[in-house]
Amino acid sequence: MLSVETLPAGTLIPHYDRSALRTRIVHIGFGAFHRAHQAVCADILAAEHNSDWGYCECGITLNNNGELFNALRQQDLLYSVTEKADDGLHTRVVGVVTQALYRNCDGIEKIISAMCQPDVAIVSMTVTEKGYCYQPATGQLNLDHPAIVHDLAHPEDPQSLPGIILAAIKRRRDASLPPFSVMSCDNMPENGHVTRNVVVQLAEQQDRQLADYIRQNITFPSTMVDRIVPAMTAEAFQSLSHKLGCADPVGVECEPFFQWVIEDKFVSGRPAWEKAGAELVADVLPYEEMKLRMLNGSHSLLAYTGYLAGYETISECMDDDDYQLAARKLMLDEQAPTLRTTGVDLVAYADSLIARYKNRAIKHRTYQIATDGTQKLPQRWLDSIRWHLRNGSRFELLALCVASWMRFVKGVDEQGKAFVINDPLRSELARLTQSSAEGEPRVTALLSLKEVFGEDLPDNSLFRDRVTHYYQLLLLSGAKAAVRQAIRAG
Ligand code: CS2
């Protein structure tokens, strides 16, 4: 258990009056990323600017036990964040959590009630792309999603993120409480619009007046979030305990870099995040696209081709000159031209990303980044491919990206060893791979996933041709050779 008294000298601990904090934000999804990103920002504000914005942290997943939340409660709602660079580390104990609620232990009713506390001005979330129950290719609510089907039948006992938010909005409206703003902190372009779509579309199915109320009263600011925060492993926890002198089961490790760009559109106020380094802007989309395509797009390239080649982490991929060059060329030659960003030096941005990827103190596993591919491909690669198809420009590395994902979802590495595919569409992927012959028929089968590739891409002969080319090359010569060829061809 984390014990503030015994932490090593130099650790930053909350010296501010925690009892003065009010629960003004309810956050859904207490994952490693949130703990090291938005919560740290709030902690800086409390420590340095007298902010009273505290967090109620909520976990809503059904298939999880409450160990994390139990540990957090046992530690007086404190946990540590350790920033790691090649030349040292720096730990802070975050003190802004005021409440912690876990669905499997406390029940959904307590979570909805927490969102209806009068002081709550913002409901935010990090639930990963699949938590929105949407169609990745269109951004629309998936009405066939089992959690949505459940919520339509039982709106008062919701399971899905849109259902939970909707129930709280309805209750606040009925109690004449002021509305909250709903802020997504997940890696999707226009994440505010996606959130608004799924919530309003669910409301439309249940109660038209509620949908109108949301349109008129609730805002859904978009955000671009950036910090590399690997999932903690048993090994990472062990080395963390060693450094802290005590165990911290809620602790996380991350890189020093932090970026948060927020659309300034809040109906009931917001923390002064800009005082802690966030950027408040009128339009986040150019930032989101830049980060999703250059950072996340190259991450996914390295994840699939790297995992296939036997590289366990992103920093190991950076030790291979071809992989480093492929990531940089993907960023600058195939992603940067598609962007609407102005006033940003994209070469410097690419260089800074490569430098961050080289951080050996951060063990960011290729296998972790490779999860949920069906939810990530459209915004990381496919929108850029559409841009190149419209503009008649080359997209060899992007074609390799799609082919390497197809090779990865076979679930067998280049040594013939089987591995598990983590993806909400994994049974569909298994059905498609098992029912198609290897080679071109496999490419055709996987392209038939309309929720990923839409209606247009599967019919585009140039796209099919380039993806099939790299897919065959991956089968024949392996990932390293395919990376080399795509660099030369690009
Ligand atoms: C990664 C991201 O796992 C992934 O898909 O690409 O989590 C990435 O590390 C963050 O978006 C960085 O801000």
PDB file of C-alpha atoms in Angstrom, residues 164-414:
ATOM      1  CA  ILE A 164     -25.187   6.042 -18.353  1.00  0.00           C
ATOM      2  CA  ILE A 165     -24.604   9.629 -19.470  1.00  0.00           C
ATOM      3  CA  LEU A 166     -28.133   9.849 -20.805  1.00  0.00           C
ATOM      4  CA  ALA A 167     -29.665   8.587 -17.551  1.00  0.00           C
ATOM      5  CA  ALA A 168     -27.730  11.236 -15.602  1.00  0.00           C
ATOM      6  CA  ILE A 169     -28.664  14.044 -18.013  1.00  0.00           C
ATOM      7  CA  LYS A 170     -32.319  13.063 -17.745  1.00  0.00           C
ATOM      8  CA  ARG A 171     -32.249  12.958 -13.978  1.00  0.00           C
ATOM      9  CA  ARG A 172     -30.550  16.347 -13.708  1.00  0.00           C
ATOM     10  CA  ARG A 173     -33.031  17.883 -16.130  1.00  0.00           C
ATOM     11  CA  ASP A 174     -35.986  16.437 -14.194  1.00  0.00           C
ATOM     12  CA  ALA A 175     -34.507  17.790 -10.944  1.00  0.00           C
ATOM     13  CA  SER A 176     -33.900  21.223 -12.562  1.00  0.00           C
ATOM     14  CA  LEU A 177     -30.180  20.996 -11.865  1.00  0.00           C
ATOM     15  CA  PRO A 178     -27.791  22.861 -14.158  1.00  0.00           C
ATOM     16  CA  PRO A 179     -26.431  20.748 -17.035  1.00  0.00           C
ATOM     17  CA  PHE A 180     -22.878  19.384 -17.147  1.00  0.00           C
ATOM     18  CA  SER A 181     -20.515  19.383 -20.115  1.00  0.00           C
ATOM     19  CA  VAL A 182     -19.491  15.991 -21.488  1.00  0.00           C
ATOM     20  CA  MET A 183     -15.816  15.749 -22.394  1.00  0.00           C
ATOM     21  CA  SER A 184     -14.269  12.772 -24.179  1.00  0.00           C
ATOM     22  CA  CYS A 185     -10.523  12.236 -23.716  1.00  0.00           C
ATOM     23  CA  ASP A 186     -10.197   9.302 -26.110  1.00  0.00           C
ATOM     24  CA  ASN A 187      -8.204   9.062 -29.304  1.00  0.00           C
ATOM     25  CA  MET A 188     -10.863   9.735 -31.908  1.00  0.00           C
ATOM     26  CA  PRO A 189     -11.102  12.649 -34.321  1.00  0.00           C
ATOM     27  CA  GLU A 190     -13.813  15.052 -33.169  1.00  0.00           C
ATOM     28  CA  ASN A 191     -14.267  12.963 -30.049  1.00  0.00           C
ATOM     29  CA  GLY A 192     -16.802  15.513 -28.803  1.00  0.00           C
ATOM     30  CA  HIS A 193     -18.937  15.024 -31.917  1.00  0.00           C
ATOM     31  CA  VAL A 194     -18.708  11.257 -31.616  1.00  0.00           C
ATOM     32  CA  THR A 195     -19.865  11.463 -27.985  1.00  0.00           C
ATOM     33  CA  ARG A 196     -22.654  13.865 -28.854  1.00  0.00           C
ATOM     34  CA  ASN A 197     -23.810  11.602 -31.712  1.00  0.00           C
ATOM     35  CA  VAL A 198     -24.020   8.471 -29.608  1.00  0.00           C
ATOM     36  CA  VAL A 199     -25.758  10.197 -26.684  1.00  0.00           C
ATOM     37  CA  VAL A 200     -28.246  12.129 -28.848  1.00  0.00           C
ATOM     38  CA  GLN A 201     -28.954   9.115 -31.063  1.00  0.00           C
ATOM     39  CA  LEU A 202     -29.694   6.969 -28.034  1.00  0.00           C
ATOM     40  CA  ALA A 203     -31.941   9.722 -26.645  1.00  0.00           C
ATOM     41  CA  GLU A 204     -33.803   9.898 -29.975  1.00  0.00           C
ATOM     42  CA  GLN A 205     -34.731   6.241 -29.556  1.00  0.00           C
ATOM     43  CA  GLN A 206     -36.075   6.812 -26.049  1.00  0.00           C
ATOM     44  CA  ASP A 207     -37.429  10.298 -25.658  1.00  0.00           C
ATOM     45  CA  ARG A 208     -37.393  12.974 -28.361  1.00  0.00           C
ATOM     46  CA  GLN A 209     -37.764  15.813 -25.866  1.00  0.00           C
ATOM     47  CA  LEU A 210     -34.697  14.636 -24.028  1.00  0.00           C
ATOM     48  CA  ALA A 211     -32.774  14.650 -27.309  1.00  0.00           C
ATOM     49  CA  ASP A 212     -33.904  18.247 -27.913  1.00  0.00           C
ATOM     50  CA  TYR A 213     -32.917  19.211 -24.373  1.00  0.00           C
ATOM     51  CA  ILE A 214     -29.418  17.821 -24.974  1.00  0.00           C
ATOM     52  CA  ARG A 215     -29.042  19.658 -28.265  1.00  0.00           C
ATOM     53  CA  GLN A 216     -29.974  22.916 -26.597  1.00  0.00           C
ATOM     54  CA  ASN A 217     -28.292  22.621 -23.204  1.00  0.00           C
ATOM     55  CA  ILE A 218     -25.339  20.243 -23.180  1.00  0.00           C
ATOM     56  CA  THR A 219     -21.953  20.809 -24.785  1.00  0.00           C
ATOM     57  CA  PHE A 220     -19.518  18.111 -25.834  1.00  0.00           C
ATOM     58  CA  PRO A 221     -16.085  19.761 -26.119  1.00  0.00           C
ATOM     59  CA  SER A 222     -13.544  17.877 -28.197  1.00  0.00           C
ATOM     60  CA  THR A 223     -10.034  17.308 -26.874  1.00  0.00           C
ATOM     61  CA  MET A 224      -6.669  16.133 -28.110  1.00  0.00           C
ATOM     62  CA  VAL A 225      -4.838  14.207 -25.408  1.00  0.00           C
ATOM     63  CA  ASP A 226      -1.238  13.072 -25.559  1.00  0.00           C
ATOM     64  CA  ARG A 227       1.060  11.281 -23.168  1.00  0.00           C
ATOM     65  CA  ILE A 228       2.611   7.834 -23.544  1.00  0.00           C
ATOM     66  CA  VAL A 229       1.426   5.761 -20.587  1.00  0.00           C
ATOM     67  CA  PRO A 230       2.069   2.023 -20.982  1.00  0.00           C
ATOM     68  CA  ALA A 231      -0.223  -0.435 -19.230  1.00  0.00           C
ATOM     69  CA  MET A 232       1.388  -1.554 -15.982  1.00  0.00           C
ATOM     70  CA  THR A 233       2.759  -5.100 -15.928  1.00  0.00           C
ATOM     71  CA  ALA A 234       3.747  -7.290 -12.952  1.00  0.00           C
ATOM     72  CA  GLU A 235       7.365  -6.399 -13.699  1.00  0.00           C
ATOM     73  CA  ALA A 236       6.595  -2.673 -13.805  1.00  0.00           C
ATOM     74  CA  PHE A 237       4.764  -2.857 -10.459  1.00  0.00           C
ATOM     75  CA  GLN A 238       7.723  -4.641  -8.948  1.00  0.00           C
ATOM     76  CA  SER A 239      10.230  -2.057 -10.070  1.00  0.00           C
ATOM     77  CA  LEU A 240       7.868   0.720  -8.959  1.00  0.00           C
ATOM     78  CA  SER A 241       7.610  -0.758  -5.423  1.00  0.00           C
ATOM     79  CA  HIS A 242      11.360  -0.938  -5.362  1.00  0.00           C
ATOM     80  CA  LYS A 243      11.667   2.748  -6.252  1.00  0.00           C
ATOM     81  CA  LEU A 244       8.895   3.961  -3.927  1.00  0.00           C
ATOM     82  CA  GLY A 245       9.843   1.765  -1.000  1.00  0.00           C
ATOM     83  CA  CYS A 246       6.240   0.514  -0.855  1.00  0.00           C
ATOM     84  CA  ALA A 247       3.737  -1.063  -3.235  1.00  0.00           C
ATOM     85  CA  ASP A 248       1.322   1.156  -5.136  1.00  0.00           C
ATOM     86  CA  PRO A 249      -1.206  -0.997  -6.998  1.00  0.00           C
ATOM     87  CA  VAL A 250      -2.784   2.164  -8.445  1.00  0.00           C
ATOM     88  CA  GLY A 251       0.542   3.709  -9.496  1.00  0.00           C
ATOM     89  CA  VAL A 252       1.431   4.390 -13.116  1.00  0.00           C
ATOM     90  CA  GLU A 253       4.574   5.216 -15.061  1.00  0.00           C
ATOM     91  CA  CYS A 254       4.683   7.535 -18.047  1.00  0.00           C
ATOM     92  CA  GLU A 255       6.907   9.688 -20.211  1.00  0.00           C
ATOM     93  CA  PRO A 256       7.589  13.305 -19.142  1.00  0.00           C
ATOM     94  CA  PHE A 257       5.823  14.717 -22.242  1.00  0.00           C
ATOM     95  CA  PHE A 258       2.287  16.034 -21.729  1.00  0.00           C
ATOM     96  CA  GLN A 259      -0.104  17.723 -24.148  1.00  0.00           C
ATOM     97  CA  TRP A 260      -3.796  18.512 -23.849  1.00  0.00           C
ATOM     98  CA  VAL A 261      -5.708  20.683 -26.321  1.00  0.00           C
ATOM     99  CA  ILE A 262      -9.296  21.410 -25.322  1.00  0.00           C
ATOM    100  CA  GLU A 263     -12.168  22.998 -27.181  1.00  0.00           C
ATOM    101  CA  ASP A 264     -13.268  25.851 -24.929  1.00  0.00           C
ATOM    102  CA  LYS A 265     -16.999  25.133 -24.821  1.00  0.00           C
ATOM    103  CA  PHE A 266     -18.234  24.422 -21.279  1.00  0.00           C
ATOM    104  CA  VAL A 267     -21.774  25.092 -20.060  1.00  0.00           C
ATOM    105  CA  SER A 268     -21.167  25.152 -16.301  1.00  0.00           C
ATOM    106  CA  GLY A 269     -17.572  26.283 -15.944  1.00  0.00           C
ATOM    107  CA  ARG A 270     -14.227  24.480 -16.063  1.00  0.00           C
ATOM    108  CA  PRO A 271     -10.914  24.377 -14.220  1.00  0.00           C
ATOM    109  CA  ALA A 272      -8.265  26.873 -15.335  1.00  0.00           C
ATOM    110  CA  TRP A 273      -6.466  24.050 -17.130  1.00  0.00           C
ATOM    111  CA  GLU A 274      -4.353  26.535 -19.100  1.00  0.00           C
ATOM    112  CA  LYS A 275      -2.478  27.323 -15.870  1.00  0.00           C
ATOM    113  CA  ALA A 276      -1.256  23.727 -15.835  1.00  0.00           C
ATOM    114  CA  GLY A 277      -0.107  23.643 -19.447  1.00  0.00           C
ATOM    115  CA  ALA A 278      -3.265  22.745 -21.389  1.00  0.00           C
ATOM    116  CA  GLU A 279      -4.195  24.717 -24.510  1.00  0.00           C
ATOM    117  CA  LEU A 280      -7.776  26.003 -24.763  1.00  0.00           C
ATOM    118  CA  VAL A 281      -8.735  26.612 -28.397  1.00  0.00           C
ATOM    119  CA  ALA A 282     -11.785  27.194 -30.596  1.00  0.00           C
ATOM    120  CA  ASP A 283     -11.150  24.259 -32.940  1.00  0.00           C
ATOM    121  CA  VAL A 284      -9.351  21.087 -31.853  1.00  0.00           C
ATOM    122  CA  LEU A 285      -9.771  19.111 -35.071  1.00  0.00           C
ATOM    123  CA  PRO A 286      -6.438  20.095 -36.701  1.00  0.00           C
ATOM    124  CA  TYR A 287      -4.584  19.071 -33.512  1.00  0.00           C
ATOM    125  CA  GLU A 288      -6.518  15.824 -33.203  1.00  0.00           C
ATOM    126  CA  GLU A 289      -5.843  14.856 -36.789  1.00  0.00           C
ATOM    127  CA  MET A 290      -2.177  15.698 -36.522  1.00  0.00           C
ATOM    128  CA  LYS A 291      -1.729  13.599 -33.412  1.00  0.00           C
ATOM    129  CA  LEU A 292      -3.937  10.704 -34.523  1.00  0.00           C
ATOM    130  CA  ARG A 293      -2.296  10.361 -37.919  1.00  0.00           C
ATOM    131  CA  MET A 294       1.326  11.157 -37.107  1.00  0.00           C
ATOM    132  CA  LEU A 295       1.628   9.698 -33.597  1.00  0.00           C
ATOM    133  CA  ASN A 296      -1.061   7.044 -33.322  1.00  0.00           C
ATOM    134  CA  GLY A 297      -0.806   6.123 -37.013  1.00  0.00           C
ATOM    135  CA  SER A 298       2.932   5.464 -36.744  1.00  0.00           C
ATOM    136  CA  HIS A 299       2.439   3.731 -33.390  1.00  0.00           C
ATOM    137  CA  SER A 300       0.086   1.260 -35.016  1.00  0.00           C
ATOM    138  CA  LEU A 301       2.501   0.687 -37.921  1.00  0.00           C
ATOM    139  CA  LEU A 302       5.255  -0.104 -35.417  1.00  0.00           C
ATOM    140  CA  ALA A 303       2.881  -2.200 -33.305  1.00  0.00           C
ATOM    141  CA  TYR A 304       1.865  -4.598 -36.098  1.00  0.00           C
ATOM    142  CA  THR A 305       5.082  -4.797 -38.085  1.00  0.00           C
ATOM    143  CA  GLY A 306       7.130  -4.710 -34.879  1.00  0.00           C
ATOM    144  CA  TYR A 307       5.196  -7.442 -33.113  1.00  0.00           C
ATOM    145  CA  LEU A 308       5.410  -9.676 -36.196  1.00  0.00           C
ATOM    146  CA  ALA A 309       9.180  -9.140 -36.340  1.00  0.00           C
ATOM    147  CA  GLY A 310       9.579 -10.036 -32.658  1.00  0.00           C
ATOM    148  CA  TYR A 311      10.074  -6.502 -31.270  1.00  0.00           C
ATOM    149  CA  GLU A 312       8.463  -6.302 -27.855  1.00  0.00           C
ATOM    150  CA  THR A 313       8.446  -2.539 -27.353  1.00  0.00           C
ATOM    151  CA  ILE A 314       8.387   0.675 -29.370  1.00  0.00           C
ATOM    152  CA  SER A 315      11.882   1.602 -28.210  1.00  0.00           C
ATOM    153  CA  GLU A 316      13.158  -1.759 -29.536  1.00  0.00           C
ATOM    154  CA  CYS A 317      11.592  -0.903 -32.898  1.00  0.00           C
ATOM    155  CA  MET A 318      13.561   2.369 -32.829  1.00  0.00           C
ATOM    156  CA  ASP A 319      16.806   0.382 -32.589  1.00  0.00           C
ATOM    157  CA  ASP A 320      16.071  -0.967 -36.068  1.00  0.00           C
ATOM    158  CA  ASP A 321      17.021   1.783 -38.538  1.00  0.00           C
ATOM    159  CA  ASP A 322      14.491   0.598 -41.104  1.00  0.00           C
ATOM    160  CA  TYR A 323      11.654   0.744 -38.612  1.00  0.00           C
ATOM    161  CA  GLN A 324      12.682   4.178 -37.452  1.00  0.00           C
ATOM    162  CA  LEU A 325      12.845   5.412 -41.018  1.00  0.00           C
ATOM    163  CA  ALA A 326       9.505   3.799 -41.868  1.00  0.00           C
ATOM    164  CA  ALA A 327       7.823   5.565 -38.919  1.00  0.00           C
ATOM    165  CA  ARG A 328       9.324   8.926 -39.910  1.00  0.00           C
ATOM    166  CA  LYS A 329       8.469   8.522 -43.605  1.00  0.00           C
ATOM    167  CA  LEU A 330       4.933   7.502 -42.749  1.00  0.00           C
ATOM    168  CA  MET A 331       4.574  10.649 -40.627  1.00  0.00           C
ATOM    169  CA  LEU A 332       6.110  13.107 -43.055  1.00  0.00           C
ATOM    170  CA  ASP A 333       5.465  11.690 -46.533  1.00  0.00           C
ATOM    171  CA  GLU A 334       2.094  10.041 -46.120  1.00  0.00           C
ATOM    172  CA  GLN A 335       0.346  11.588 -43.110  1.00  0.00           C
ATOM    173  CA  ALA A 336       1.578  15.204 -42.929  1.00  0.00           C
ATOM    174  CA  PRO A 337       0.343  16.115 -46.446  1.00  0.00           C
ATOM    175  CA  THR A 338      -3.203  15.074 -45.488  1.00  0.00           C
ATOM    176  CA  LEU A 339      -3.412  17.464 -42.517  1.00  0.00           C
ATOM    177  CA  ARG A 340      -5.254  20.756 -42.111  1.00  0.00           C
ATOM    178  CA  THR A 341      -2.861  21.880 -39.385  1.00  0.00           C
ATOM    179  CA  THR A 342      -1.390  25.365 -39.863  1.00  0.00           C
ATOM    180  CA  GLY A 343       1.455  27.035 -38.032  1.00  0.00           C
ATOM    181  CA  VAL A 344       2.996  23.803 -36.719  1.00  0.00           C
ATOM    182  CA  ASP A 345       6.446  22.704 -37.835  1.00  0.00           C
ATOM    183  CA  LEU A 346       5.558  19.130 -38.777  1.00  0.00           C
ATOM    184  CA  VAL A 347       9.191  18.102 -39.330  1.00  0.00           C
ATOM    185  CA  ALA A 348      10.028  19.185 -35.797  1.00  0.00           C
ATOM    186  CA  TYR A 349       6.880  17.408 -34.575  1.00  0.00           C
ATOM    187  CA  ALA A 350       7.941  14.176 -36.304  1.00  0.00           C
ATOM    188  CA  ASP A 351      11.436  14.475 -34.825  1.00  0.00           C
ATOM    189  CA  SER A 352       9.976  14.972 -31.360  1.00  0.00           C
ATOM    190  CA  LEU A 353       7.806  11.867 -31.765  1.00  0.00           C
ATOM    191  CA  ILE A 354      10.802   9.744 -32.783  1.00  0.00           C
ATOM    192  CA  ALA A 355      12.724  11.077 -29.782  1.00  0.00           C
ATOM    193  CA  ARG A 356       9.820  10.116 -27.503  1.00  0.00           C
ATOM    194  CA  TYR A 357       9.628   6.631 -29.049  1.00  0.00           C
ATOM    195  CA  LYS A 358      13.332   6.143 -28.283  1.00  0.00           C
ATOM    196  CA  ASN A 359      12.787   6.562 -24.519  1.00  0.00           C
ATOM    197  CA  ARG A 360      14.077   3.217 -23.236  1.00  0.00           C
ATOM    198  CA  ALA A 361      12.805   3.856 -19.732  1.00  0.00           C
ATOM    199  CA  ILE A 362       9.282   3.439 -21.125  1.00  0.00           C
ATOM    200  CA  LYS A 363       8.353  -0.147 -21.983  1.00  0.00           C
ATOM    201  CA  HIS A 364       5.480   0.464 -24.349  1.00  0.00           C
ATOM    202  CA  ARG A 365       4.586  -2.938 -25.719  1.00  0.00           C
ATOM    203  CA  THR A 366       3.777  -3.383 -29.400  1.00  0.00           C
ATOM    204  CA  TYR A 367       1.196  -5.997 -28.403  1.00  0.00           C
ATOM    205  CA  GLN A 368      -0.647  -3.469 -26.237  1.00  0.00           C
ATOM    206  CA  ILE A 369      -0.864  -0.887 -29.019  1.00  0.00           C
ATOM    207  CA  ALA A 370      -1.983  -3.626 -31.427  1.00  0.00           C
ATOM    208  CA  THR A 371      -5.223  -4.198 -29.479  1.00  0.00           C
ATOM    209  CA  ASP A 372      -8.604  -3.063 -30.827  1.00  0.00           C
ATOM    210  CA  GLY A 373      -7.344  -2.555 -34.376  1.00  0.00           C
ATOM    211  CA  THR A 374     -10.847  -2.449 -35.855  1.00  0.00           C
ATOM    212  CA  GLN A 375     -11.580   0.601 -33.705  1.00  0.00           C
ATOM    213  CA  LYS A 376      -8.334   2.383 -34.534  1.00  0.00           C
ATOM    214  CA  LEU A 377      -7.658   1.860 -38.238  1.00  0.00           C
ATOM    215  CA  PRO A 378     -10.181   4.325 -39.714  1.00  0.00           C
ATOM    216  CA  GLN A 379      -8.857   7.446 -37.971  1.00  0.00           C
ATOM    217  CA  ARG A 380      -5.197   6.424 -37.944  1.00  0.00           C
ATOM    218  CA  TRP A 381      -4.788   5.268 -41.559  1.00  0.00           C
ATOM    219  CA  LEU A 382      -7.912   4.949 -43.666  1.00  0.00           C
ATOM    220  CA  ASP A 383      -8.881   8.623 -43.812  1.00  0.00           C
ATOM    221  CA  SER A 384      -5.360   9.392 -45.040  1.00  0.00           C
ATOM    222  CA  ILE A 385      -5.579   6.638 -47.646  1.00  0.00           C
ATOM    223  CA  ARG A 386      -8.815   8.192 -48.930  1.00  0.00           C
ATOM    224  CA  TRP A 387      -6.986  11.518 -49.190  1.00  0.00           C
ATOM    225  CA  HIS A 388      -4.211   9.933 -51.290  1.00  0.00           C
ATOM    226  CA  LEU A 389      -6.721   8.160 -53.517  1.00  0.00           C
ATOM    227  CA  ARG A 390      -8.453  11.506 -54.164  1.00  0.00           C
ATOM    228  CA  ASN A 391      -5.152  13.266 -54.803  1.00  0.00           C
ATOM    229  CA  GLY A 392      -3.478  10.564 -56.871  1.00  0.00           C
ATOM    230  CA  SER A 393      -0.485  10.350 -54.503  1.00  0.00           C
ATOM    231  CA  ARG A 394       1.404   7.292 -53.285  1.00  0.00           C
ATOM    232  CA  PHE A 395       0.577   5.521 -50.020  1.00  0.00           C
ATOM    233  CA  GLU A 396       2.950   2.550 -49.863  1.00  0.00           C
ATOM    234  CA  LEU A 397       3.544   2.703 -46.119  1.00  0.00           C
ATOM    235  CA  LEU A 398      -0.143   3.111 -45.350  1.00  0.00           C
ATOM    236  CA  ALA A 399      -0.843   0.063 -47.539  1.00  0.00           C
ATOM    237  CA  LEU A 400       1.791  -1.832 -45.557  1.00  0.00           C
ATOM    238  CA  CYS A 401       0.040  -0.702 -42.357  1.00  0.00           C
ATOM    239  CA  VAL A 402      -3.298  -2.220 -43.407  1.00  0.00           C
ATOM    240  CA  ALA A 403      -1.593  -5.397 -44.675  1.00  0.00           C
ATOM    241  CA  SER A 404       0.346  -5.826 -41.436  1.00  0.00           C
ATOM    242  CA  TRP A 405      -2.872  -5.525 -39.406  1.00  0.00           C
ATOM    243  CA  MET A 406      -4.386  -8.225 -41.660  1.00  0.00           C
ATOM    244  CA  ARG A 407      -1.350 -10.431 -41.110  1.00  0.00           C
ATOM    245  CA  PHE A 408      -1.499  -9.752 -37.344  1.00  0.00           C
ATOM    246  CA  VAL A 409      -5.160 -10.731 -36.947  1.00  0.00           C
ATOM    247  CA  LYS A 410      -4.279 -14.183 -38.211  1.00  0.00           C
ATOM    248  CA  GLY A 411      -3.147 -14.664 -34.586  1.00  0.00           C
ATOM    249  CA  VAL A 412       0.094 -16.499 -35.429  1.00  0.00           C
ATOM    250  CA  ASP A 413       3.509 -14.841 -35.399  1.00  0.00           C
ATOM    251  CA  GLU A 414       6.359 -15.344 -37.866  1.00  0.00           C
TER     252      GLU A 414
END
